[in-house]
Coordinates of C-alpha atoms in Angstrom, one line a residue:
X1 CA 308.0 132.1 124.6
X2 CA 311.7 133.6 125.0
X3 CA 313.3 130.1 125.8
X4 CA 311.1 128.5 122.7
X5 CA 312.8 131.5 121.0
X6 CA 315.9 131.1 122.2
X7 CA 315.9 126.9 121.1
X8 CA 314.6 127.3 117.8
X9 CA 317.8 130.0 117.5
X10 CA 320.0 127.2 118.5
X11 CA 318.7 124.6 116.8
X12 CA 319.2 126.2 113.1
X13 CA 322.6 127.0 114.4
X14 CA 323.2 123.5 114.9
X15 CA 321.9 122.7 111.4
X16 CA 324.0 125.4 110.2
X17 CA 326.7 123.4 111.6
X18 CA 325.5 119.6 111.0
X19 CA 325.3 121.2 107.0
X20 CA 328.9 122.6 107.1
X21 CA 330.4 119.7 108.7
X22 CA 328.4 116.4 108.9
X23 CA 331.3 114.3 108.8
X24 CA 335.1 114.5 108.7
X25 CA 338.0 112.5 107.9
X26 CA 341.1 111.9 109.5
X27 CA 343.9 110.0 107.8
X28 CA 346.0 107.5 109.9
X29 CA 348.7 105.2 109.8
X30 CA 346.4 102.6 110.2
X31 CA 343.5 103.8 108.0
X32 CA 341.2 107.1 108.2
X33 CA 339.1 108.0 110.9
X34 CA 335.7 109.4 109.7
X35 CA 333.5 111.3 112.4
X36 CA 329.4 112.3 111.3
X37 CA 327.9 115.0 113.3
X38 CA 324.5 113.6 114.3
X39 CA 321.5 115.5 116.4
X40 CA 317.7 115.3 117.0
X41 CA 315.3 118.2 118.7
X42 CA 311.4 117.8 118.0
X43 CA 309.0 120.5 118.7
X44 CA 305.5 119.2 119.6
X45 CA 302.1 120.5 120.3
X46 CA 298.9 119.4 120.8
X47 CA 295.0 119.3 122.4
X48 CA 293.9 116.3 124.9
X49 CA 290.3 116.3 125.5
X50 CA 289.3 113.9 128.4
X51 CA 286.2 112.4 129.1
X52 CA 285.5 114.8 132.3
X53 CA 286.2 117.5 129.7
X54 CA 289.0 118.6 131.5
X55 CA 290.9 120.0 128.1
X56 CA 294.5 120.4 128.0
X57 CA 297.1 121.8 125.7
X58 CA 300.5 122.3 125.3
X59 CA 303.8 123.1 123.6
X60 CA 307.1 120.9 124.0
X61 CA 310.2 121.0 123.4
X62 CA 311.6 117.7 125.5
X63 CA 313.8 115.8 123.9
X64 CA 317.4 117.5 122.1
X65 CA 319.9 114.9 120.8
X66 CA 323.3 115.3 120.0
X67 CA 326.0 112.8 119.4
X68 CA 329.2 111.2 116.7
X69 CA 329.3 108.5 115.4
X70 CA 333.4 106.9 114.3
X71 CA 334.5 105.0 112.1
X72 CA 338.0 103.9 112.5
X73 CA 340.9 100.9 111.7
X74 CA 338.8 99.9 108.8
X75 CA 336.7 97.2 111.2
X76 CA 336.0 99.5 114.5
X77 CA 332.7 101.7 115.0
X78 CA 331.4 103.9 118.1
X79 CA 329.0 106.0 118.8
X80 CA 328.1 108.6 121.5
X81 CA 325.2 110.3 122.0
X82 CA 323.3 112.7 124.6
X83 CA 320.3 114.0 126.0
X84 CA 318.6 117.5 127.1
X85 CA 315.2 116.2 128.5
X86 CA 313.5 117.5 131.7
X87 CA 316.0 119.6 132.4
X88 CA 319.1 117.3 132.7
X89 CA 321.7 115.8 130.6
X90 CA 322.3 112.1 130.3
X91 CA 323.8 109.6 127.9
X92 CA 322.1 107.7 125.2
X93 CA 324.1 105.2 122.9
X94 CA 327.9 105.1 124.3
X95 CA 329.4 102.0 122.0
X96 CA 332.1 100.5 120.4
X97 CA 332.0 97.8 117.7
X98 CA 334.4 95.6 115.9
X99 CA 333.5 93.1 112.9
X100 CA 335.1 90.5 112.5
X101 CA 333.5 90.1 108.7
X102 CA 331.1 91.4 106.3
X103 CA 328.3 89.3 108.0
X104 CA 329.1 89.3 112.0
X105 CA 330.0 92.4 114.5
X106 CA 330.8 92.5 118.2
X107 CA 329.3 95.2 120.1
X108 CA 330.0 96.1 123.4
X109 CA 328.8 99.4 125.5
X110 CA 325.3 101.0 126.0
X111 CA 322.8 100.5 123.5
X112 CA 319.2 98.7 123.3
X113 CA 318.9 95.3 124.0
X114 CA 317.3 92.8 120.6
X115 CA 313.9 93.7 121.7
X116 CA 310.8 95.5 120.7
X117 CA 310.9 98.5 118.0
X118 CA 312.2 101.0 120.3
X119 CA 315.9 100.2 118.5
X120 CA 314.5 102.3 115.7
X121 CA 314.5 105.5 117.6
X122 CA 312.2 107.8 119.2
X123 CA 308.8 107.4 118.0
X124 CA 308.9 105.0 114.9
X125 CA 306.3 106.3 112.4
X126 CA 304.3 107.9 115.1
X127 CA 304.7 111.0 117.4
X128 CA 304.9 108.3 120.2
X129 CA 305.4 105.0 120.3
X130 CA 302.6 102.2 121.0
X131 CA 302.2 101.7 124.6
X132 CA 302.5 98.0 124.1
X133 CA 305.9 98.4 123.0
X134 CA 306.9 101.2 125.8
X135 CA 305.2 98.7 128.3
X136 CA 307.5 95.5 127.5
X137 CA 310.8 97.0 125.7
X138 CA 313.5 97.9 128.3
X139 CA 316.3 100.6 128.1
X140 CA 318.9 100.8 126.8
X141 CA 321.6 98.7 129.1
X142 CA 325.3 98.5 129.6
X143 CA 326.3 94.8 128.1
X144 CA 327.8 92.8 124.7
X145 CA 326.0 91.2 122.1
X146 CA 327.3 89.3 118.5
X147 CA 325.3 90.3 115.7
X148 CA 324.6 88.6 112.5
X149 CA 323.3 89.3 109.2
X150 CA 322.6 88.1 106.0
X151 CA 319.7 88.2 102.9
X152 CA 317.9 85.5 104.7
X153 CA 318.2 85.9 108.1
X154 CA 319.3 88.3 111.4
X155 CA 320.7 86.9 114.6
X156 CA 321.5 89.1 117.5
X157 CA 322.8 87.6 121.0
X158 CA 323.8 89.6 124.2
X159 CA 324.2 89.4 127.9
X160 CA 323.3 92.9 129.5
X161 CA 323.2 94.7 133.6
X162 CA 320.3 95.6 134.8
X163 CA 321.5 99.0 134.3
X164 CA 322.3 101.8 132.1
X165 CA 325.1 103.7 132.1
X166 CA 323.8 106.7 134.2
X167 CA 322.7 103.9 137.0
X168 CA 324.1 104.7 140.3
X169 CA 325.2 102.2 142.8
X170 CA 325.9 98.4 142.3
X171 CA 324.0 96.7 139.6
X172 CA 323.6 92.8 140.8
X173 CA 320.7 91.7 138.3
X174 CA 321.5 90.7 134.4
X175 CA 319.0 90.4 131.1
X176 CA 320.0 87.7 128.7
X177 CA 318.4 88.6 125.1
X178 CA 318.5 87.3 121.9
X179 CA 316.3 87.8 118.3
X180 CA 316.0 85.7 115.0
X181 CA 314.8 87.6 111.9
X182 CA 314.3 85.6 109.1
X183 CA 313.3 86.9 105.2
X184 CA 311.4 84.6 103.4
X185 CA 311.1 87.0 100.5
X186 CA 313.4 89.9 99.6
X187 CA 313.6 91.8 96.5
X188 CA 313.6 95.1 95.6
X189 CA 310.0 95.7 95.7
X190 CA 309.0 93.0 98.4
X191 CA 309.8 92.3 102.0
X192 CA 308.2 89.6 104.0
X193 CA 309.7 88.9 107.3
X194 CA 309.0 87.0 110.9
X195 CA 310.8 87.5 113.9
X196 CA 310.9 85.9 117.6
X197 CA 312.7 87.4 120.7
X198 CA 313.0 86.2 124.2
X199 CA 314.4 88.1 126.8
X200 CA 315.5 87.0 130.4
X201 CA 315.6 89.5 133.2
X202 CA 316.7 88.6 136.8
X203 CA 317.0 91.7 139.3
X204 CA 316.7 92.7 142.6
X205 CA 314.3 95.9 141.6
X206 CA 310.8 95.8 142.3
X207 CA 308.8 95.3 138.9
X208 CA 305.4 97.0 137.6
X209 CA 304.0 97.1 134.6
X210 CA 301.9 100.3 133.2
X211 CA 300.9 101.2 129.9
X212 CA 301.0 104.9 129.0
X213 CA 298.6 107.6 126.8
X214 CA 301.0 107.9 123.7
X215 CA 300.6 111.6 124.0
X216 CA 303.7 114.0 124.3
X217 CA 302.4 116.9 125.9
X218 CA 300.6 115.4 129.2
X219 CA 301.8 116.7 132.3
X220 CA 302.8 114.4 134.7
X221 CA 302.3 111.9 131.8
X222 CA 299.0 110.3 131.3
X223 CA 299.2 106.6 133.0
X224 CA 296.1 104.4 131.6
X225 CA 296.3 100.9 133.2
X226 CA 299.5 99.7 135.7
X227 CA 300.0 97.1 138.2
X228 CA 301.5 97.8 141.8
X229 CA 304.9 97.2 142.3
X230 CA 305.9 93.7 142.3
X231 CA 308.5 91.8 144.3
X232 CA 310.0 89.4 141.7
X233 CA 312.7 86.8 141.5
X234 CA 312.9 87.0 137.3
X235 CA 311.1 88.0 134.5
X236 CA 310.4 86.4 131.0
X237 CA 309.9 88.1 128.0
X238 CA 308.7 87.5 124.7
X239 CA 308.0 88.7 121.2
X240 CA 306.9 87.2 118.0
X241 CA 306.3 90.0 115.3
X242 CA 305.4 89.6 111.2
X243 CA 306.2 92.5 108.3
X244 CA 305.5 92.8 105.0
X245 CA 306.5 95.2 102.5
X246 CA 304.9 95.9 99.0
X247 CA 305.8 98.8 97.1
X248 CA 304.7 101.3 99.1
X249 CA 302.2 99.7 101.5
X250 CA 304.1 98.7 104.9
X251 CA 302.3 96.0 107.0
X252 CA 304.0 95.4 110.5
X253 CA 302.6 93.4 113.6
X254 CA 304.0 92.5 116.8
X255 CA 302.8 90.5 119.6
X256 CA 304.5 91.1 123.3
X257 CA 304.0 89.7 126.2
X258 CA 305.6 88.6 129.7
X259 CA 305.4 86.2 133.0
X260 CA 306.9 87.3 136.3
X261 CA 307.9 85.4 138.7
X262 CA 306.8 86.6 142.7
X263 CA 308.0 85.6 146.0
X264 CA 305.1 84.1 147.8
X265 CA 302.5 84.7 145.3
X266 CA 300.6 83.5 142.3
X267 CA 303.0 84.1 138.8
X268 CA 302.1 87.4 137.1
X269 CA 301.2 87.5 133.8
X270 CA 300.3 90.1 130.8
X271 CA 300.0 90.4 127.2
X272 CA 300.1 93.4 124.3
X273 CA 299.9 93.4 120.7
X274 CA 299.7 96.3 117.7
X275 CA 299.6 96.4 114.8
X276 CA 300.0 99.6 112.1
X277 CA 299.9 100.4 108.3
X278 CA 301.5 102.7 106.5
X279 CA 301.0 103.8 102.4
X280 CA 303.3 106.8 100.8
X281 CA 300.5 108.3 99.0
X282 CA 303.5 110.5 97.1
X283 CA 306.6 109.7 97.2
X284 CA 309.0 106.3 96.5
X285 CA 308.8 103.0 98.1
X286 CA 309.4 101.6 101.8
X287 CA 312.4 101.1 102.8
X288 CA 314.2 98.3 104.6
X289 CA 317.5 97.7 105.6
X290 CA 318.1 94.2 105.4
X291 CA 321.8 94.5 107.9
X292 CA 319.6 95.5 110.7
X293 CA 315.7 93.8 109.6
X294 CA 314.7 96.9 110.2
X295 CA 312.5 99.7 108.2
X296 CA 314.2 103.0 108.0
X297 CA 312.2 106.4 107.5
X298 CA 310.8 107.4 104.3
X299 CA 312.7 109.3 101.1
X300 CA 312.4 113.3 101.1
X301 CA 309.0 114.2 99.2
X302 CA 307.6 111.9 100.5
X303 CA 303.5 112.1 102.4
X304 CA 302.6 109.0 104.0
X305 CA 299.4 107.5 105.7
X306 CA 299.1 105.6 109.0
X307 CA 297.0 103.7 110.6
X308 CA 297.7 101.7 114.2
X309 CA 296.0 99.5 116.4
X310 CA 297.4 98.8 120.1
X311 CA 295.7 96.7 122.6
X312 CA 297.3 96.0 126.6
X313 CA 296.1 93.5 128.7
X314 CA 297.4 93.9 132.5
X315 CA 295.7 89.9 133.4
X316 CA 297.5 90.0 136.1
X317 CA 294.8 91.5 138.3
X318 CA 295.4 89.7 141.7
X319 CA 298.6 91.9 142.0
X320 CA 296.6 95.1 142.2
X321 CA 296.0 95.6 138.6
X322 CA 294.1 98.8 137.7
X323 CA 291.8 98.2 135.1
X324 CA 293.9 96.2 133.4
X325 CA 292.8 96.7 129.9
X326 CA 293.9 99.1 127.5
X327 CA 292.9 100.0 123.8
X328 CA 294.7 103.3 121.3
X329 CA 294.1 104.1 118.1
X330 CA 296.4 106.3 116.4
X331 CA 295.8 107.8 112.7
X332 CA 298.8 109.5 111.6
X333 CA 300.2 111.3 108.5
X334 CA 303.5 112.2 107.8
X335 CA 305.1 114.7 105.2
X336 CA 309.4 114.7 104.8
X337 CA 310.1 117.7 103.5
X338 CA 313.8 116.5 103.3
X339 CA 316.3 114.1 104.7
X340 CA 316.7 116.4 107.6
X341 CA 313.2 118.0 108.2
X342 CA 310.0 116.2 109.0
X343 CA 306.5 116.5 110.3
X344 CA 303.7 114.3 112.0
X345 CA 300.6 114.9 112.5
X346 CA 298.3 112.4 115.0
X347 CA 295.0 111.8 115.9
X348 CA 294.9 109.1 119.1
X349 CA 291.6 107.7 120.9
X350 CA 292.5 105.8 124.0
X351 CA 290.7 103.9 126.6
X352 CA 290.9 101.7 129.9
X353 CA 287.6 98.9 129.9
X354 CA 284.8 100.3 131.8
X355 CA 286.3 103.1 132.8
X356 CA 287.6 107.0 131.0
X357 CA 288.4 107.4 127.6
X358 CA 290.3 110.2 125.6
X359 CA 291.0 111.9 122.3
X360 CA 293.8 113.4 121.6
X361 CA 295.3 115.7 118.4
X362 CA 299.1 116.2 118.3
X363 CA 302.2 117.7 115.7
X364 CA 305.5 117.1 115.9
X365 CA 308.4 118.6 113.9
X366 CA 311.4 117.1 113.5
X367 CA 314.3 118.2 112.8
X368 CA 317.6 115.5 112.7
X369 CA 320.7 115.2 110.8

């Protein structure tokens, strides 16, 4: 209770400070320098109720953020960003960027590779993300990658390590990575996009692939279906997703999937998709940022209603696949009391085929500026 205490303390200090000083400007001889203040902490609690009736419950406070973002010589951007989680400190986005117009940027450092939805930050919509997309999306990795944008269309490109910047040791494997966005219809109202991503993966590191309770507060966390390790020559991966944006209804789907290839054995294979909704029931419209083709969180005031759907199939089951289907359900609603300050509130049913189920009810605060 003391350290909860003693966070909570620090984290209004810190929005004391985010408040006070968000962002600064430097003039130079070359142009000004502009630094935002940016930071993250969520506190999250919640009841899991398993099918033995084994009944847990718990209180979190994982996952503090703190970081700046520059802006600098008119065409140059970086970021830097850590983490407090389990205990340790470790980097999260360390990047510098450089465009060479309004429409296409260079970025080089440590960032997430043009895959999945995990580029949207920590739990998009939901208190955790869809295990589909924690299964297939990667980490962020140290690499490059051109990035282009316009109203009809996003192109990113990169070649990455196999490695993040905290790795240790020698990195010898490499992800190649690319996504397409393109906007059939864009207005102020209306959004109605479809997007395609492969991604290439050759390493040296033994593979498995497990999909995950999307619960927070599950200690060790709650592993549903996973394969055995895997010794693999490369890996392909693919996604093909769909949104659509009226008003204030939100529409997303996004189908995942990969093939592994195995020295002396069969090729693996498995598949995801999910699917969610989303209505403001008060509050303004969805929003969309057209630069990145991706939807950004909702306008203060704002109480909104989810719904998502997330099914995992490990097919794979000659590699020592345990039950190697999945199925979550997540209902969700979400109140932003302000730019700054939000909360989530989540009701999850998961379950492996023939085999345990679970429900699960779960909060989060948030609190980021």
């Amino acid at each position: 209770m003391k350290k909860t205490i003693k966070s909570l303390l620090l984290c209004g200090l810190v929005a004391l400070a985010s408040n006070a000083y968000a962002q600064v400007t430097i003039p130079t001889a070359s142009g000004d320098l502009k630094l935002r203040i940016m930071g993250r902490t969520n506190l999250d609690a919640g009841i899991f109720v398993g099918e033995d009736g084994n009944d847990r419950d718990g209180v979190a406070m994982n996952d503090t953020r703190l970081g700046v973002q520059a802006n600098f010589d008119e065409n140059y951007a970086a970021k830097i960003e850590i983490c407090f989680s389990d205990k340790a400190i470790s980097f999260r986005d360390l990047w510098v960027s450089y465009n060479l117009d309004t429409n296409k940027t260079l970025k080089f450092g440590n960032f997430f590779m043009p895959y999945g939805s995990k580029i949207l930050g920590l739990a998009y919509k939901f208190v955790e993300d869809a295990p589909v997309d924690y299964t297939f999306c990667p980490s962020r990795k140290v690499g490059f990658a051109y990035e282009y944008s316009s109203d009809f269309m996003n192109i990113t490109a990169g070649l990455f390590s196999d490695g993040n910047v905290d790795a240790r040791g020698t990195n010898k494997g490499y992800n190649i990575s690319a996504k397409t966005v393109v906007r059939p219809v864009l207005t102020e109202e209306k959004v109605l996009h479809f997007g395609a991503a492969p991604l290439f993966t050759k390493s040296h590191n033994a593979i498995s692939i497990k999909g995950i309770a999307p619960v927070t507060f599950a200690t060790p966390q709650q592993t549903v279906v996973s394969s055995a390790a895997m010794d693999a020559k490369s890996q392909f991966r693919y996604e093909v997703e769909a949104l659509y944006i009226n008003k204030r209804f939100l529409w997303e789907t996004h189908f995942m999937g990969t093939k592994i290839d195995l020295y002396g054995a069969e090729n693996y294979k498995a598949m995801g998709v999910f699917t969610q909704m989303s209505w403001h029931l008060i509050g303004t419209q969805q929003k969309y940022n057209k630069k990145t083709g991706l939807v950004a969180n909702a306008a203060p005031k704002t109480l909104e209603l989810l719904m998502r759907a997330d099914y995992l199939d490990l097919v794979g089951v000659k590699h020592g696949t345990t039950d190697g289907e999945q199925l979550d359900l997540t209902l969700g609603l979400n109140y932003f009391f302000s730019k700054y300050l939000n909360f989530k509130f989540n009701y999850v049913y998961a379950a492996k085929k023939n085999a345990d189920h679970f429900n699960a009810i779960q909060g989060r605060l948030q609190f980021s500026f």
